[in-house]
mmCIF file with all atom_site columns, C-alpha atoms in Angstrom:
data_model
loop_
_atom_site.group_PDB
_atom_site.id
_atom_site.type_symbol
_atom_site.label_atom_id
_atom_site.label_alt_id
_atom_site.label_comp_id
_atom_site.label_asym_id
_atom_site.label_entity_id
_atom_site.label_seq_id
_atom_site.pdbx_PDB_ins_code
_atom_site.Cartn_x
_atom_site.Cartn_y
_atom_site.Cartn_z
_atom_site.occupancy
_atom_site.B_iso_or_equiv
_atom_site.pdbx_formal_charge
_atom_site.auth_seq_id
_atom_site.auth_comp_id
_atom_site.auth_asym_id
_atom_site.auth_atom_id
_atom_site.pdbx_PDB_model_num
ATOM 1  C CA . MET X 1 1  ? -0.097  0.019  0.086  1.00 0.00 ? 1317 MET X CA 1
ATOM 2  C CA . ALA X 1 2  ? 1.391   3.288  -0.907 1.00 0.00 ? 1318 ALA X CA 1
ATOM 3  C CA . GLU X 1 3  ? 2.171   6.008  1.986  1.00 0.00 ? 1319 GLU X CA 1
ATOM 4  C CA . LEU X 1 4  ? -0.830  7.946  3.057  1.00 0.00 ? 1320 LEU X CA 1
ATOM 5  C CA . ILE X 1 5  ? -0.421  11.621 2.756  1.00 0.00 ? 1321 ILE X CA 1
ATOM 6  C CA . VAL X 1 6  ? -2.794  14.014 4.500  1.00 0.00 ? 1322 VAL X CA 1
ATOM 7  C CA . ASP X 1 7  ? -2.322  17.748 4.286  1.00 0.00 ? 1323 ASP X CA 1
ATOM 8  C CA . ILE X 1 8  ? -4.416  20.609 5.906  1.00 0.00 ? 1324 ILE X CA 1
ATOM 9  C CA . LEU X 1 9  ? -4.368  23.753 3.853  1.00 0.00 ? 1325 LEU X CA 1
ATOM 10 C CA . GLY X 1 10 ? -4.336  26.489 5.914  1.00 0.00 ? 1326 GLY X CA 1
ATOM 11 C CA . THR X 1 11 ? -2.874  30.000 7.431  1.00 0.00 ? 1327 THR X CA 1
ATOM 12 C CA . GLY X 1 12 ? -2.231  28.562 10.618 1.00 0.00 ? 1328 GLY X CA 1
ATOM 13 C CA . CYS X 1 13 ? -5.859  30.294 12.216 1.00 0.00 ? 1329 CYS X CA 1
ATOM 14 C CA . LYS X 1 14 ? -7.389  27.787 15.287 1.00 0.00 ? 1330 LYS X CA 1
ATOM 15 C CA . LYS X 1 15 ? -9.754  26.427 12.706 1.00 0.00 ? 1331 LYS X CA 1
ATOM 16 C CA . CYS X 1 16 ? -6.947  24.969 10.864 1.00 0.00 ? 1332 CYS X CA 1
ATOM 17 C CA . HIS X 1 17 ? -4.976  23.213 13.811 1.00 0.00 ? 1333 HIS X CA 1
ATOM 18 C CA . GLN X 1 18 ? -8.516  21.959 14.846 1.00 0.00 ? 1334 GLN X CA 1
ATOM 19 C CA . LEU X 1 19 ? -8.953  20.270 11.602 1.00 0.00 ? 1335 LEU X CA 1
ATOM 20 C CA . GLU X 1 20 ? -5.140  19.108 11.724 1.00 0.00 ? 1336 GLU X CA 1
ATOM 21 C CA . ALA X 1 21 ? -6.470  17.613 15.077 1.00 0.00 ? 1337 ALA X CA 1
ATOM 22 C CA . ASN X 1 22 ? -9.407  15.960 14.134 1.00 0.00 ? 1338 ASN X CA 1
ATOM 23 C CA . ALA X 1 23 ? -7.207  14.334 11.122 1.00 0.00 ? 1339 ALA X CA 1
ATOM 24 C CA . ARG X 1 24 ? -4.812  13.222 13.683 1.00 0.00 ? 1340 ARG X CA 1
ATOM 25 C CA . ALA X 1 25 ? -7.562  11.769 15.847 1.00 0.00 ? 1341 ALA X CA 1
ATOM 26 C CA . ALA X 1 26 ? -8.919  9.878  12.609 1.00 0.00 ? 1342 ALA X CA 1
ATOM 27 C CA . LEU X 1 27 ? -5.792  8.266  11.628 1.00 0.00 ? 1343 LEU X CA 1
ATOM 28 C CA . ALA X 1 28 ? -5.636  7.422  15.145 1.00 0.00 ? 1344 ALA X CA 1
ATOM 29 C CA . GLN X 1 29 ? -8.796  6.180  15.298 1.00 0.00 ? 1345 GLN X CA 1
ATOM 30 C CA . LEU X 1 30 ? -8.101  3.502  11.986 1.00 0.00 ? 1346 LEU X CA 1
ATOM 31 C CA . ASN X 1 31 ? -4.629  2.673  13.144 1.00 0.00 ? 1347 ASN X CA 1
ATOM 32 C CA . LEU X 1 32 ? -3.483  4.190  9.672  1.00 0.00 ? 1348 LEU X CA 1
ATOM 33 C CA . THR X 1 33 ? -0.029  5.903  9.866  1.00 0.00 ? 1349 THR X CA 1
ATOM 34 C CA . ALA X 1 34 ? 0.331   8.750  7.443  1.00 0.00 ? 1350 ALA X CA 1
ATOM 35 C CA . GLN X 1 35 ? 2.682   12.061 6.401  1.00 0.00 ? 1351 GLN X CA 1
ATOM 36 C CA . VAL X 1 36 ? 0.343   15.051 7.594  1.00 0.00 ? 1352 VAL X CA 1
ATOM 37 C CA . ASN X 1 37 ? 1.502   18.317 6.683  1.00 0.00 ? 1353 ASN X CA 1
ATOM 38 C CA . HIS X 1 38 ? 0.515   21.417 7.323  1.00 0.00 ? 1354 HIS X CA 1
ATOM 39 C CA . ILE X 1 39 ? 0.636   24.166 4.054  1.00 0.00 ? 1355 ILE X CA 1
ATOM 40 C CA . THR X 1 40 ? 0.664   27.784 5.327  1.00 0.00 ? 1356 THR X CA 1
ATOM 41 C CA . ASP X 1 41 ? 1.928   29.494 1.894  1.00 0.00 ? 1357 ASP X CA 1
ATOM 42 C CA . PRO X 1 42 ? -0.665  31.282 0.611  1.00 0.00 ? 1358 PRO X CA 1
ATOM 43 C CA . LEU X 1 43 ? 0.769   30.635 -3.113 1.00 0.00 ? 1359 LEU X CA 1
ATOM 44 C CA . ALA X 1 44 ? 0.862   26.956 -2.480 1.00 0.00 ? 1360 ALA X CA 1
ATOM 45 C CA . ILE X 1 45 ? -2.519  27.120 -1.180 1.00 0.00 ? 1361 ILE X CA 1
ATOM 46 C CA . ALA X 1 46 ? -3.932  29.017 -4.078 1.00 0.00 ? 1362 ALA X CA 1
ATOM 47 C CA . ASP X 1 47 ? -1.804  26.541 -6.453 1.00 0.00 ? 1363 ASP X CA 1
ATOM 48 C CA . SER X 1 48 ? -3.731  24.013 -5.290 1.00 0.00 ? 1364 SER X CA 1
ATOM 49 C CA . GLY X 1 49 ? -7.067  25.221 -6.309 1.00 0.00 ? 1365 GLY X CA 1
ATOM 50 C CA . VAL X 1 50 ? -7.883  25.639 -2.757 1.00 0.00 ? 1366 VAL X CA 1
ATOM 51 C CA . MET X 1 51 ? -10.079 29.057 -2.515 1.00 0.00 ? 1367 MET X CA 1
ATOM 52 C CA . ARG X 1 52 ? -11.376 28.488 1.062  1.00 0.00 ? 1368 ARG X CA 1
ATOM 53 C CA . THR X 1 53 ? -9.387  27.618 4.364  1.00 0.00 ? 1369 THR X CA 1
ATOM 54 C CA . PRO X 1 54 ? -9.124  25.174 6.203  1.00 0.00 ? 1370 PRO X CA 1
ATOM 55 C CA . ALA X 1 55 ? -9.110  22.321 3.315  1.00 0.00 ? 1371 ALA X CA 1
ATOM 56 C CA . LEU X 1 56 ? -8.271  18.918 3.864  1.00 0.00 ? 1372 LEU X CA 1
ATOM 57 C CA . ARG X 1 57 ? -6.572  17.094 0.867  1.00 0.00 ? 1373 ARG X CA 1
ATOM 58 C CA . ILE X 1 58 ? -5.660  13.385 1.124  1.00 0.00 ? 1374 ILE X CA 1
ATOM 59 C CA . ASN X 1 59 ? -3.194  11.852 -1.161 1.00 0.00 ? 1375 ASN X CA 1
ATOM 60 C CA . GLY X 1 60 ? -3.514  14.699 -3.476 1.00 0.00 ? 1376 GLY X CA 1
ATOM 61 C CA . GLN X 1 61 ? -7.294  15.300 -3.362 1.00 0.00 ? 1377 GLN X CA 1
ATOM 62 C CA . VAL X 1 62 ? -8.973  18.090 -1.871 1.00 0.00 ? 1378 VAL X CA 1
ATOM 63 C CA . VAL X 1 63 ? -12.002 16.330 0.146  1.00 0.00 ? 1379 VAL X CA 1
ATOM 64 C CA . SER X 1 64 ? -12.586 19.358 2.082  1.00 0.00 ? 1380 SER X CA 1
ATOM 65 C CA . GLN X 1 65 ? -12.592 23.476 1.743  1.00 0.00 ? 1381 GLN X CA 1
ATOM 66 C CA . GLY X 1 66 ? -13.836 26.080 3.687  1.00 0.00 ? 1382 GLY X CA 1
ATOM 67 C CA . SER X 1 67 ? -14.894 23.947 6.866  1.00 0.00 ? 1383 SER X CA 1
ATOM 68 C CA . VAL X 1 68 ? -13.802 22.114 9.968  1.00 0.00 ? 1384 VAL X CA 1
ATOM 69 C CA . LEU X 1 69 ? -14.503 18.416 9.699  1.00 0.00 ? 1385 LEU X CA 1
ATOM 70 C CA . ASP X 1 70 ? -15.001 16.598 12.835 1.00 0.00 ? 1386 ASP X CA 1
ATOM 71 C CA . THR X 1 71 ? -13.067 13.207 13.402 1.00 0.00 ? 1387 THR X CA 1
ATOM 72 C CA . GLN X 1 72 ? -16.059 10.941 12.194 1.00 0.00 ? 1388 GLN X CA 1
ATOM 73 C CA . GLU X 1 73 ? -16.122 13.003 8.733  1.00 0.00 ? 1389 GLU X CA 1
ATOM 74 C CA . ILE X 1 74 ? -12.525 12.090 8.260  1.00 0.00 ? 1390 ILE X CA 1
ATOM 75 C CA . VAL X 1 75 ? -12.779 8.676  8.931  1.00 0.00 ? 1391 VAL X CA 1
ATOM 76 C CA . ALA X 1 76 ? -15.308 8.317  5.895  1.00 0.00 ? 1392 ALA X CA 1
ATOM 77 C CA . PHE X 1 77 ? -12.337 9.777  3.748  1.00 0.00 ? 1393 PHE X CA 1
ATOM 78 C CA . LEU X 1 78 ? -9.782  7.724  5.050  1.00 0.00 ? 1394 LEU X CA 1
ATOM 79 C CA . PRO X 1 79 ? -9.412  4.051  3.630  1.00 0.00 ? 1395 PRO X CA 1
ATOM 80 C CA . HIS X 1 80 ? -10.004 1.296  5.839  1.00 0.00 ? 1396 HIS X CA 1
#
């Protein structure tokens, strides 16, 4: 299985940090190991096509923009 990559895209606000915490909790719940990146550079965020932050990207696919998904919502997007 290829390495799982989870990106949190946002400038570092409270909502961005909450989304990252929820993503880490979802990974832990499923006993998954992933590379978790927090991308804060506005140009890198814009280049990825994200228009609203916080955003969640899993293996290169943006699955959420502009909201803080809870742990169970993120679990649904993860392989299990």
